[in-house]
Amino acid sequence: MTDGKDDGSSGDKPAALADFDAEKLRELIQRLGAQVIDDAPASKLQRETEAEKTAVHEFWHTQPVPKSSEVVKQDAPLHPPLPAEKIPQEPYALPEGMAWCTVDIEDDAQLRELHDLLLNNYVEDTDAMFRFNYPFELLRWVTMPPGFNKSWHVGVRNSESGELVGFISGVPVDIMVRDRTMPMAEINLLCLSKKLRSQRLAPLLIKEVTRRVHLVGIFQAIYTSGRLLPKPVATCRYFHRSLQPRKLIDIGFSGPVEGPQLARLVAAMRLPQTTTTKGLRLMRKGDVSQVRKLLNRFLKTRYEVVPSYTSDAQVAHWLLPRENVLWSYVVDDEAHPGKITDFFSFFSLPSQALKPGQAKKPAAKNKRPAGGSQKKPGSDTLNAAYAYYYATNAGNDVELTAEEKDGCDGAKKEKALLREKQNEAVKTRLVALFGDALVLAKNSGFDVFNCLDMMDNAMFVNELKFGRGDGFLRYYFYNYMARDTASAKIGFVML
């Protein structure tokens, strides 16, 4: 860790920066954000796409998902709902020595088992330097929303020892895909003990949670993966904004930057110590109804794949602040006290450094982004904030002047100009809001602030000095054909 002088906490701009080449600074910021030095993300994505053309997916080719080469021209389910008599009533057969179980997330002992399974076996980068470390509180938040079904917390145990060796979760969610809203299952946390991965238990976990979801009359699902499978509806890219440049380099998250370049980079990444948005405060329970209306309107008018929050209870669960897990802020309209004009949030997801003290080598390849927890600082923990949901009413009152209307040749151009002006208003507001989010995250002890290029995040990443990461996250539907969707039109955040 560094002291306040060179850890990016000051808002003053050093005079030395005036003589520092702007292009070189952009390169250094990019290096700090990207976790790969010698493998351009674009070429990585291209290679994965080419490899997928000849890949064989024995399991996925038996499932109701589009083929990798298939061009989807119309949104629609692949198969109609199954009649009850065609849904298996008994669990699928497991290999000898394995048994199904339902993991009780409310039981501390079982939750610890799940935590340990994930910590030792879940998502890690290909250099085996970082792995997600889900806190108990976050696991309960992710798996226990209003209306959750305990039977969707599917586990596999060793029949003899009782050890939890596999897990997959599902939670109910209403998803709007363009003009159609459907009940779906959000599938997450698929994890197997490394020693069992050769036994092809992952397809069985997927089939079993699908069976249990079908039993309650839901036949579509949404899920994400860093891997390229048949067939993503969207591919999103990670961006990273350094809050503690020295630690990111020391822990191996970022590529090496040394000497005067590092000092200049640290100076360039400094943030103010306080926020600037008037009326900004933590979200409270009494704000839930207003936030729900503001968020639903913002999501549905700007994006094509979004959640639909139909109750205040859902918003209270997903968006009210949670200690050490979720930070949510609203902006009170000073001219109209009690009226909320803006909302933003970010969450913490810890990652453990598997090789503490070992800095990344310049030739490291294909590293997954990592997360962190601000309450357990240390050299082996990367403390990362992740952008979550936000909404603003900026742009709602934008209108074209009579002169602007006269300059438009028809209603189509008039509509396009209005949209452009609205986007300008939204961009200005988001740059201000997420500038404050960076300050709040830094003051809470985070080392890095991460986001995907989904929603309108592209509007602020350059202005706020995010660097492009080398990681990608793909969105998929199960039993639903959806046209290719730009990352900026994805408005559903998977945790």
Short mmCIF file of C-alpha atoms in Angstrom, two decimals:
data_model
loop_
_atom_site.label_atom_id
_atom_site.label_comp_id
_atom_site.label_asym_id
_atom_site.label_seq_id
_atom_site.Cartn_x
_atom_site.Cartn_y
_atom_site.Cartn_z
CA MET A 1 0.00 0.00 0.00
CA THR A 2 1.12 3.58 -0.51
CA ASP A 3 0.62 6.78 1.40
CA GLY A 4 -1.75 9.57 0.42
CA LYS A 5 0.91 11.39 -1.53
CA ASP A 6 1.27 8.88 -4.33
CA ASP A 7 -1.75 6.55 -4.10
CA GLY A 8 -4.02 8.62 -6.29
CA SER A 9 -5.97 10.26 -3.46
CA SER A 10 -5.23 13.86 -4.30
CA GLY A 11 -7.24 15.96 -6.69
CA ASP A 12 -4.33 18.26 -7.56
CA LYS A 13 -2.72 17.89 -10.98
CA PRO A 14 1.11 17.73 -10.73
CA ALA A 15 2.99 20.20 -12.86
CA ALA A 16 5.08 17.36 -14.27
CA LEU A 17 2.05 16.08 -16.15
CA ALA A 18 2.00 19.17 -18.33
CA ASP A 19 5.14 17.91 -20.07
CA PHE A 20 4.02 14.29 -20.25
CA ASP A 21 3.02 13.10 -23.72
CA ALA A 22 -0.76 12.56 -23.79
CA GLU A 23 -0.53 9.56 -26.12
CA LYS A 24 2.01 7.90 -23.85
CA LEU A 25 -0.28 8.48 -20.90
CA ARG A 26 -3.14 6.78 -22.73
CA GLU A 27 -0.86 3.82 -23.44
CA LEU A 28 0.06 3.54 -19.77
CA ILE A 29 -3.57 3.72 -18.68
CA GLN A 30 -4.36 1.02 -21.19
CA ARG A 31 -1.56 -1.14 -19.83
CA LEU A 32 -2.85 -0.63 -16.31
CA GLY A 33 -6.35 -1.64 -17.35
CA ALA A 34 -5.50 -4.56 -19.61
CA GLN A 35 -4.33 -7.79 -18.07
CA VAL A 36 -2.51 -8.90 -21.20
CA ILE A 37 0.55 -7.26 -22.69
CA ASP A 38 1.43 -9.37 -25.71
CA ASP A 39 -1.99 -10.65 -26.78
CA ALA A 40 -4.38 -8.04 -28.12
CA PRO A 41 -7.98 -8.65 -26.97
CA ALA A 42 -9.29 -8.14 -30.49
CA SER A 43 -7.05 -10.88 -31.87
CA LYS A 44 -7.97 -13.12 -28.93
CA LEU A 45 -11.66 -12.67 -29.71
CA GLN A 46 -11.05 -13.32 -33.39
CA ARG A 47 -9.17 -16.53 -32.64
CA GLU A 48 -11.96 -17.75 -30.37
CA THR A 49 -14.52 -17.00 -33.06
CA GLU A 50 -12.52 -18.88 -35.69
CA ALA A 51 -11.99 -21.85 -33.35
CA GLU A 52 -15.71 -22.01 -32.64
CA LYS A 53 -16.44 -22.68 -36.33
CA THR A 54 -14.92 -26.15 -36.01
CA ALA A 55 -15.60 -26.80 -32.32
CA VAL A 56 -17.64 -29.83 -31.29
CA HIS A 57 -20.12 -29.27 -28.46
CA GLU A 58 -21.48 -32.71 -27.72
CA PHE A 59 -23.71 -31.49 -24.91
CA TRP A 60 -24.84 -28.11 -26.21
CA HIS A 61 -25.80 -29.54 -29.58
CA THR A 62 -28.45 -31.59 -27.74
CA GLN A 63 -29.90 -28.51 -26.02
CA PRO A 64 -32.42 -25.89 -27.20
CA VAL A 65 -29.84 -23.26 -28.11
CA PRO A 66 -28.95 -21.92 -31.57
CA LYS A 67 -25.96 -23.39 -33.38
CA SER A 68 -22.85 -21.23 -33.54
CA SER A 69 -23.24 -20.74 -37.30
CA GLU A 70 -26.96 -20.05 -37.13
CA VAL A 71 -28.22 -16.60 -38.09
CA VAL A 72 -31.18 -15.66 -35.89
CA LYS A 73 -33.59 -13.37 -37.70
CA GLN A 74 -36.53 -13.39 -35.30
CA ASP A 75 -36.85 -13.54 -31.52
CA ALA A 76 -38.85 -16.55 -30.35
CA PRO A 77 -38.68 -19.65 -28.13
CA LEU A 78 -37.15 -22.70 -29.78
CA HIS A 79 -39.60 -25.12 -28.21
CA PRO A 80 -43.04 -24.66 -26.64
CA PRO A 81 -43.54 -25.36 -22.91
CA LEU A 82 -43.33 -29.03 -22.03
CA PRO A 83 -46.49 -30.72 -20.80
CA ALA A 84 -46.21 -31.85 -17.18
CA GLU A 85 -46.16 -35.54 -18.11
CA LYS A 86 -43.02 -35.04 -20.22
CA ILE A 87 -41.00 -33.43 -17.43
CA PRO A 88 -38.95 -36.04 -15.53
CA GLN A 89 -40.16 -36.31 -11.96
CA GLU A 90 -36.99 -37.95 -10.65
CA PRO A 91 -33.43 -36.54 -10.69
CA TYR A 92 -31.01 -37.63 -13.40
CA ALA A 93 -28.71 -40.54 -12.58
CA LEU A 94 -25.28 -39.62 -11.26
CA PRO A 95 -22.07 -41.68 -11.47
CA GLU A 96 -21.60 -44.21 -8.71
CA GLY A 97 -20.43 -42.63 -5.48
CA MET A 98 -22.23 -39.32 -6.13
CA ALA A 99 -25.57 -38.08 -4.76
CA TRP A 100 -27.79 -35.06 -5.41
CA CYS A 101 -28.53 -32.60 -2.64
CA THR A 102 -30.19 -29.24 -2.15
CA VAL A 103 -27.79 -26.76 -0.56
CA ASP A 104 -29.50 -24.77 2.19
CA ILE A 105 -28.03 -21.28 1.75
CA GLU A 106 -29.64 -20.16 5.02
CA ASP A 107 -27.59 -22.71 6.97
CA ASP A 108 -24.17 -21.31 7.87
CA ALA A 109 -22.44 -24.69 7.72
CA GLN A 110 -23.74 -25.48 4.23
CA LEU A 111 -23.02 -21.94 3.08
CA ARG A 112 -19.42 -22.36 4.21
CA GLU A 113 -19.21 -25.58 2.19
CA LEU A 114 -20.40 -23.70 -0.88
CA HIS A 115 -18.01 -20.84 -0.21
CA ASP A 116 -15.06 -23.23 0.08
CA LEU A 117 -16.07 -25.12 -3.08
CA LEU A 118 -16.16 -21.87 -5.05
CA LEU A 119 -12.98 -20.50 -3.50
CA ASN A 120 -10.99 -23.60 -4.39
CA ASN A 121 -12.52 -24.43 -7.76
CA TYR A 122 -14.45 -21.54 -9.33
CA VAL A 123 -13.46 -18.93 -11.94
CA GLU A 124 -9.76 -18.19 -12.13
CA ASP A 125 -7.47 -16.72 -14.77
CA THR A 126 -5.53 -19.08 -17.01
CA ASP A 127 -2.26 -18.12 -15.29
CA ALA A 128 -3.80 -19.37 -12.00
CA MET A 129 -3.05 -16.09 -10.23
CA PHE A 130 -6.55 -14.97 -9.14
CA ARG A 131 -9.80 -16.63 -8.17
CA PHE A 132 -13.14 -15.14 -7.12
CA ASN A 133 -13.79 -15.28 -3.39
CA TYR A 134 -17.51 -14.86 -2.70
CA PRO A 135 -18.30 -13.60 0.83
CA PHE A 136 -21.19 -15.25 2.68
CA GLU A 137 -23.28 -12.08 2.47
CA LEU A 138 -22.86 -11.83 -1.28
CA LEU A 139 -23.77 -15.49 -1.82
CA ARG A 140 -27.01 -15.04 0.11
CA TRP A 141 -27.80 -11.86 -1.79
CA VAL A 142 -27.25 -13.54 -5.17
CA THR A 143 -29.14 -16.75 -4.43
CA MET A 144 -32.05 -15.64 -2.23
CA PRO A 145 -34.13 -12.94 -3.99
CA PRO A 146 -37.90 -12.67 -3.43
CA GLY A 147 -39.61 -15.83 -4.66
CA PHE A 148 -36.41 -17.91 -4.76
CA ASN A 149 -36.83 -21.67 -4.90
CA LYS A 150 -34.61 -23.67 -2.55
CA SER A 151 -34.68 -26.66 -4.87
CA TRP A 152 -32.86 -24.60 -7.51
CA HIS A 153 -29.72 -24.56 -5.31
CA VAL A 154 -28.50 -27.87 -6.71
CA GLY A 155 -25.52 -29.66 -5.21
CA VAL A 156 -23.63 -32.91 -5.73
CA ARG A 157 -21.99 -34.68 -2.79
CA ASN A 158 -19.57 -37.55 -2.44
CA SER A 159 -21.82 -40.33 -1.14
CA GLU A 160 -19.17 -41.69 1.22
CA SER A 161 -17.59 -38.55 2.66
CA GLY A 162 -20.52 -36.15 2.23
CA GLU A 163 -18.17 -33.57 0.67
CA LEU A 164 -19.84 -30.97 -1.57
CA VAL A 165 -18.16 -31.44 -4.95
CA GLY A 166 -20.52 -29.66 -7.35
CA PHE A 167 -23.06 -26.83 -7.42
CA ILE A 168 -25.28 -24.80 -9.71
CA SER A 169 -27.90 -22.18 -8.81
CA GLY A 170 -30.99 -20.72 -10.37
CA VAL A 171 -33.13 -17.75 -9.31
CA PRO A 172 -36.35 -16.42 -10.85
CA VAL A 173 -36.21 -13.25 -12.94
CA ASP A 174 -38.51 -11.49 -15.39
CA ILE A 175 -36.55 -10.58 -18.53
CA MET A 176 -37.71 -8.28 -21.29
CA VAL A 177 -36.15 -9.05 -24.68
CA ARG A 178 -37.06 -6.08 -26.83
CA ASP A 179 -40.89 -6.06 -26.75
CA ARG A 180 -41.48 -9.37 -24.97
CA THR A 181 -41.29 -10.03 -21.21
CA MET A 182 -40.89 -13.60 -19.93
CA PRO A 183 -40.29 -15.38 -16.63
CA MET A 184 -36.85 -16.95 -16.76
CA ALA A 185 -34.32 -18.64 -14.53
CA GLU A 186 -31.02 -16.84 -14.06
CA ILE A 187 -28.44 -19.64 -13.94
CA ASN A 188 -25.20 -18.96 -12.10
CA LEU A 189 -22.33 -20.37 -10.01
CA LEU A 190 -21.79 -23.60 -11.96
CA CYS A 191 -18.82 -25.13 -10.18
CA LEU A 192 -17.21 -28.56 -9.92
CA SER A 193 -14.31 -29.85 -7.87
CA LYS A 194 -11.28 -29.93 -10.14
CA LYS A 195 -10.65 -33.57 -9.38
CA LEU A 196 -14.04 -34.51 -10.90
CA ARG A 197 -14.06 -32.46 -14.08
CA SER A 198 -13.16 -35.45 -16.25
CA GLN A 199 -16.41 -37.17 -15.23
CA ARG A 200 -18.61 -34.77 -17.26
CA LEU A 201 -20.74 -33.77 -14.30
CA ALA A 202 -21.32 -30.23 -15.59
CA PRO A 203 -23.91 -31.35 -18.20
CA LEU A 204 -25.71 -33.31 -15.50
CA LEU A 205 -25.83 -30.27 -13.21
CA ILE A 206 -27.24 -28.17 -16.04
CA LYS A 207 -29.84 -30.79 -16.93
CA GLU A 208 -30.87 -31.26 -13.31
CA VAL A 209 -31.36 -27.56 -12.55
CA THR A 210 -33.26 -27.31 -15.87
CA ARG A 211 -35.54 -30.15 -14.77
CA ARG A 212 -36.27 -28.44 -11.47
CA VAL A 213 -36.98 -25.13 -13.20
CA HIS A 214 -39.32 -26.86 -15.65
CA LEU A 215 -41.27 -28.36 -12.74
CA VAL A 216 -42.51 -24.88 -11.79
CA GLY A 217 -43.50 -24.00 -15.36
CA ILE A 218 -40.52 -21.90 -16.49
CA PHE A 219 -38.90 -22.90 -19.79
CA GLN A 220 -36.41 -20.12 -20.59
CA ALA A 221 -33.15 -19.18 -18.89
CA ILE A 222 -30.39 -16.58 -19.10
CA TYR A 223 -26.75 -17.19 -18.22
CA THR A 224 -23.27 -15.87 -18.90
CA SER A 225 -19.84 -17.35 -19.52
CA GLY A 226 -16.39 -16.15 -20.40
CA ARG A 227 -16.19 -19.10 -22.79
CA LEU A 228 -17.51 -19.02 -26.31
CA LEU A 229 -20.37 -21.53 -26.54
CA PRO A 230 -23.33 -21.96 -28.90
CA LYS A 231 -24.50 -19.17 -29.25
CA PRO A 232 -24.09 -15.84 -27.46
CA VAL A 233 -26.72 -13.17 -27.91
CA ALA A 234 -24.12 -10.56 -26.94
CA THR A 235 -20.42 -10.30 -26.14
CA CYS A 236 -19.34 -7.70 -23.60
CA ARG A 237 -15.83 -6.55 -22.83
CA TYR A 238 -14.32 -5.67 -19.45
CA PHE A 239 -12.92 -2.25 -18.61
CA HIS A 240 -10.88 -1.42 -15.51
CA ARG A 241 -10.25 1.88 -13.77
CA SER A 242 -7.28 1.79 -11.42
CA LEU A 243 -7.77 3.28 -7.96
CA GLN A 244 -4.50 1.93 -6.50
CA PRO A 245 -2.06 1.63 -9.44
CA ARG A 246 0.89 0.44 -7.40
CA LYS A 247 -1.03 -2.38 -5.76
CA LEU A 248 -2.51 -3.58 -9.06
CA ILE A 249 0.98 -3.91 -10.45
CA ASP A 250 2.47 -5.44 -7.30
CA ILE A 251 -0.27 -8.05 -6.98
CA GLY A 252 0.02 -9.02 -10.66
CA PHE A 253 -3.36 -7.76 -11.84
CA SER A 254 -1.86 -5.19 -14.23
CA GLY A 255 1.12 -5.19 -16.54
CA PRO A 256 4.41 -3.74 -15.28
CA VAL A 257 4.99 0.02 -15.27
CA GLU A 258 8.14 1.27 -13.56
CA GLY A 259 10.17 4.31 -12.62
CA PRO A 260 9.16 7.78 -13.76
CA GLN A 261 6.36 6.38 -15.90
CA LEU A 262 4.75 4.82 -12.83
CA ALA A 263 5.02 8.05 -10.86
CA ARG A 264 3.41 9.98 -13.68
CA LEU A 265 0.69 7.37 -14.10
CA VAL A 266 -0.13 7.40 -10.39
CA ALA A 267 -0.37 11.18 -10.52
CA ALA A 268 -2.62 11.06 -13.57
CA MET A 269 -5.00 8.61 -11.91
CA ARG A 270 -5.53 10.67 -8.77
CA LEU A 271 -9.09 11.41 -7.74
CA PRO A 272 -10.72 14.13 -5.66
CA GLN A 273 -11.30 13.23 -2.02
CA THR A 274 -14.97 14.26 -2.07
CA THR A 275 -17.92 13.93 -4.43
CA THR A 276 -19.30 16.89 -6.39
CA THR A 277 -22.93 15.99 -7.19
CA LYS A 278 -25.34 18.03 -5.10
CA GLY A 279 -28.00 16.00 -3.31
CA LEU A 280 -26.03 12.73 -3.52
CA ARG A 281 -26.68 10.33 -0.62
CA LEU A 282 -27.04 6.65 0.21
CA MET A 283 -30.25 5.02 -0.96
CA ARG A 284 -32.80 4.40 1.82
CA LYS A 285 -35.79 2.10 2.17
CA GLY A 286 -38.15 4.98 1.52
CA ASP A 287 -36.56 5.51 -1.91
CA VAL A 288 -37.44 2.04 -3.23
CA SER A 289 -40.66 2.94 -5.06
CA GLN A 290 -39.15 5.95 -6.82
CA VAL A 291 -36.00 4.05 -7.76
CA ARG A 292 -38.08 1.21 -9.21
CA LYS A 293 -40.00 3.59 -11.47
CA LEU A 294 -36.89 5.51 -12.47
CA LEU A 295 -34.88 2.36 -13.20
CA ASN A 296 -37.61 0.51 -15.11
CA ARG A 297 -38.21 3.51 -17.35
CA PHE A 298 -34.50 4.08 -17.97
CA LEU A 299 -33.78 0.43 -18.77
CA LYS A 300 -36.78 -0.14 -21.02
CA THR A 301 -36.30 3.03 -23.07
CA ARG A 302 -32.56 2.55 -23.68
CA TYR A 303 -31.77 -1.17 -23.85
CA GLU A 304 -33.07 -4.36 -25.44
CA VAL A 305 -32.38 -7.04 -22.82
CA VAL A 306 -33.38 -5.87 -19.35
CA PRO A 307 -34.89 -7.09 -16.08
CA SER A 308 -38.45 -6.06 -15.31
CA TYR A 309 -38.94 -5.19 -11.65
CA THR A 310 -42.61 -5.67 -10.86
CA SER A 311 -42.50 -5.14 -7.10
CA ASP A 312 -40.81 -2.91 -4.55
CA ALA A 313 -39.67 -6.06 -2.75
CA GLN A 314 -37.49 -7.00 -5.74
CA VAL A 315 -35.88 -3.56 -5.85
CA ALA A 316 -35.38 -3.56 -2.08
CA HIS A 317 -33.55 -6.89 -2.31
CA TRP A 318 -31.39 -6.13 -5.32
CA LEU A 319 -30.66 -2.44 -4.83
CA LEU A 320 -30.77 -1.33 -1.18
CA PRO A 321 -27.25 -0.95 0.26
CA ARG A 322 -25.75 -4.03 1.91
CA GLU A 323 -22.78 -3.73 4.21
CA ASN A 324 -19.57 -4.90 2.55
CA VAL A 325 -21.53 -6.04 -0.53
CA LEU A 326 -23.53 -3.32 -2.29
CA TRP A 327 -23.26 0.47 -2.41
CA SER A 328 -26.33 2.31 -3.80
CA TYR A 329 -26.74 6.07 -4.08
CA VAL A 330 -29.51 8.41 -5.14
CA VAL A 331 -29.59 12.11 -5.99
CA ASP A 332 -32.25 14.28 -4.38
CA ASP A 333 -33.54 17.10 -6.55
CA GLU A 334 -32.67 20.28 -4.65
CA ALA A 335 -35.41 22.21 -6.45
CA HIS A 336 -38.00 19.57 -5.53
CA PRO A 337 -37.02 17.97 -2.21
CA GLY A 338 -37.95 14.31 -2.01
CA LYS A 339 -37.80 13.77 -5.77
CA ILE A 340 -35.05 11.40 -6.92
CA THR A 341 -33.43 12.30 -10.23
CA ASP A 342 -30.58 9.79 -10.42
CA PHE A 343 -29.43 6.46 -9.03
CA PHE A 344 -26.23 4.41 -9.29
CA SER A 345 -24.74 1.40 -7.55
CA PHE A 346 -21.68 -0.83 -7.42
CA PHE A 347 -20.87 -4.07 -5.65
CA SER A 348 -17.81 -5.83 -4.27
CA LEU A 349 -16.65 -9.28 -5.36
CA PRO A 350 -13.38 -10.46 -3.76
CA SER A 351 -10.63 -12.22 -5.66
CA GLN A 352 -7.84 -14.07 -3.95
CA ALA A 353 -4.29 -13.83 -5.24
CA LEU A 354 -3.22 -17.46 -5.55
CA LYS A 355 0.45 -16.49 -5.71
CA PRO A 356 0.76 -13.54 -3.29
CA GLY A 357 3.69 -11.26 -3.92
CA GLN A 358 4.34 -12.63 -7.41
CA ALA A 359 3.97 -9.80 -9.90
CA LYS A 360 2.66 -10.55 -13.33
CA LYS A 361 5.22 -11.27 -15.97
CA PRO A 362 4.97 -9.28 -19.21
CA ALA A 363 4.16 -12.43 -21.20
CA ALA A 364 1.08 -13.38 -19.19
CA LYS A 365 -1.84 -14.43 -21.36
CA ASN A 366 -5.62 -14.65 -21.28
CA LYS A 367 -6.24 -13.44 -17.77
CA ARG A 368 -9.79 -13.17 -16.49
CA PRO A 369 -10.75 -9.96 -14.65
CA ALA A 370 -10.80 -10.28 -10.90
CA GLY A 371 -12.74 -8.71 -8.06
CA GLY A 372 -12.22 -7.76 -4.43
CA SER A 373 -13.54 -6.83 -1.01
CA GLN A 374 -12.68 -3.56 0.69
CA LYS A 375 -13.07 -4.87 4.23
CA LYS A 376 -10.17 -7.32 4.11
CA PRO A 377 -7.20 -5.34 2.80
CA GLY A 378 -3.94 -7.16 2.26
CA SER A 379 -1.37 -8.17 -0.28
CA ASP A 380 -3.28 -11.34 -1.21
CA THR A 381 -6.68 -9.70 -1.82
CA LEU A 382 -7.65 -7.61 -4.80
CA ASN A 383 -10.35 -5.16 -3.77
CA ALA A 384 -12.57 -4.47 -6.78
CA ALA A 385 -15.80 -2.58 -7.21
CA TYR A 386 -18.05 -3.58 -10.12
CA ALA A 387 -20.51 -1.21 -11.76
CA TYR A 388 -24.09 -2.37 -11.18
CA TYR A 389 -27.39 -0.68 -12.10
CA TYR A 390 -27.95 3.03 -12.63
CA ALA A 391 -30.61 5.37 -13.99
CA THR A 392 -31.06 9.06 -14.62
CA ASN A 393 -33.81 11.37 -15.80
CA ALA A 394 -31.25 13.44 -17.70
CA GLY A 395 -32.49 13.97 -21.23
CA ASN A 396 -36.15 13.42 -20.38
CA ASP A 397 -36.98 17.09 -20.85
CA VAL A 398 -34.81 17.64 -23.92
CA GLU A 399 -36.72 19.17 -26.84
CA LEU A 400 -35.79 20.39 -30.29
CA THR A 401 -35.98 24.07 -31.04
CA ALA A 402 -38.13 25.30 -33.89
CA GLU A 403 -34.96 26.04 -35.85
CA GLU A 404 -33.66 22.48 -35.28
CA LYS A 405 -36.96 21.01 -36.42
CA ASP A 406 -36.92 23.13 -39.55
CA GLY A 407 -33.42 21.85 -40.33
CA CYS A 408 -34.58 18.22 -40.25
CA ASP A 409 -35.78 16.66 -43.47
CA GLY A 410 -38.65 14.58 -42.15
CA ALA A 411 -39.75 12.96 -38.91
CA LYS A 412 -37.03 10.30 -39.04
CA LYS A 413 -34.20 12.82 -38.95
CA GLU A 414 -36.02 14.83 -36.32
CA LYS A 415 -36.26 11.76 -34.10
CA ALA A 416 -32.56 10.97 -34.64
CA LEU A 417 -31.53 14.51 -33.68
CA LEU A 418 -33.65 14.37 -30.55
CA ARG A 419 -32.07 11.07 -29.59
CA GLU A 420 -28.60 12.54 -30.14
CA LYS A 421 -29.36 15.47 -27.83
CA GLN A 422 -30.80 13.13 -25.20
CA ASN A 423 -27.69 10.97 -25.36
CA GLU A 424 -25.51 14.03 -24.86
CA ALA A 425 -27.45 14.88 -21.71
CA VAL A 426 -27.22 11.30 -20.44
CA LYS A 427 -23.47 11.17 -21.13
CA THR A 428 -22.80 14.40 -19.27
CA ARG A 429 -24.73 13.13 -16.27
CA LEU A 430 -23.15 9.67 -16.25
CA VAL A 431 -19.62 11.09 -16.40
CA ALA A 432 -20.46 13.17 -13.31
CA LEU A 433 -22.20 10.31 -11.46
CA PHE A 434 -19.52 7.72 -12.10
CA GLY A 435 -16.80 10.24 -11.37
CA ASP A 436 -18.38 10.38 -7.92
CA ALA A 437 -18.72 6.58 -7.87
CA LEU A 438 -14.94 6.30 -8.35
CA VAL A 439 -14.36 8.68 -5.44
CA LEU A 440 -16.74 6.72 -3.20
CA ALA A 441 -15.14 3.41 -4.18
CA LYS A 442 -11.64 4.75 -3.57
CA ASN A 443 -12.66 6.13 -0.18
CA SER A 444 -14.15 2.71 0.70
CA GLY A 445 -10.81 1.04 0.12
CA PHE A 446 -11.20 -0.47 -3.34
CA ASP A 447 -8.19 -0.97 -5.59
CA VAL A 448 -9.94 -1.04 -8.97
CA PHE A 449 -13.36 -0.23 -10.43
CA ASN A 450 -14.54 -2.63 -13.14
CA CYS A 451 -17.34 -2.52 -15.66
CA LEU A 452 -18.43 -4.10 -18.93
CA ASP A 453 -19.13 -2.15 -22.11
CA MET A 454 -22.83 -2.90 -21.59
CA MET A 455 -25.59 -0.32 -21.03
CA ASP A 456 -24.26 3.22 -21.52
CA ASN A 457 -20.92 2.51 -19.85
CA ALA A 458 -19.05 3.44 -23.04
CA MET A 459 -20.18 7.00 -22.44
CA PHE A 460 -17.90 7.43 -19.42
CA VAL A 461 -15.01 4.95 -19.63
CA ASN A 462 -12.72 7.17 -21.71
CA GLU A 463 -13.43 10.37 -19.82
CA LEU A 464 -12.83 8.64 -16.49
CA LYS A 465 -9.61 6.87 -17.59
CA PHE A 466 -10.74 3.26 -17.70
CA GLY A 467 -8.45 0.89 -19.56
CA ARG A 468 -9.70 -1.88 -21.86
CA GLY A 469 -9.37 -5.30 -20.30
CA ASP A 470 -8.61 -8.54 -22.12
CA GLY A 471 -11.64 -10.35 -20.68
CA PHE A 472 -15.00 -10.91 -22.36
CA LEU A 473 -18.34 -11.98 -20.92
CA ARG A 474 -20.94 -13.59 -23.19
CA TYR A 475 -24.69 -13.56 -22.60
CA TYR A 476 -26.76 -16.61 -23.53
CA PHE A 477 -30.40 -17.66 -23.57
CA TYR A 478 -31.69 -21.19 -23.06
CA ASN A 479 -34.69 -22.16 -25.21
CA TYR A 480 -34.95 -18.70 -26.71
CA MET A 481 -33.71 -17.56 -30.10
CA ALA A 482 -32.69 -13.90 -29.93
CA ARG A 483 -31.16 -11.75 -32.60
CA ASP A 484 -27.58 -10.62 -32.08
CA THR A 485 -27.56 -7.73 -29.63
CA ALA A 486 -24.92 -5.04 -29.26
CA SER A 487 -23.24 -4.97 -25.87
CA ALA A 488 -24.51 -1.41 -25.35
CA LYS A 489 -28.06 -2.73 -25.59
CA ILE A 490 -27.63 -5.26 -22.78
CA GLY A 491 -29.22 -3.90 -19.61
CA PHE A 492 -29.22 -6.98 -17.38
CA VAL A 493 -26.28 -7.29 -14.99
CA MET A 494 -25.24 -10.82 -14.03
CA LEU A 495 -23.45 -11.12 -10.70
#
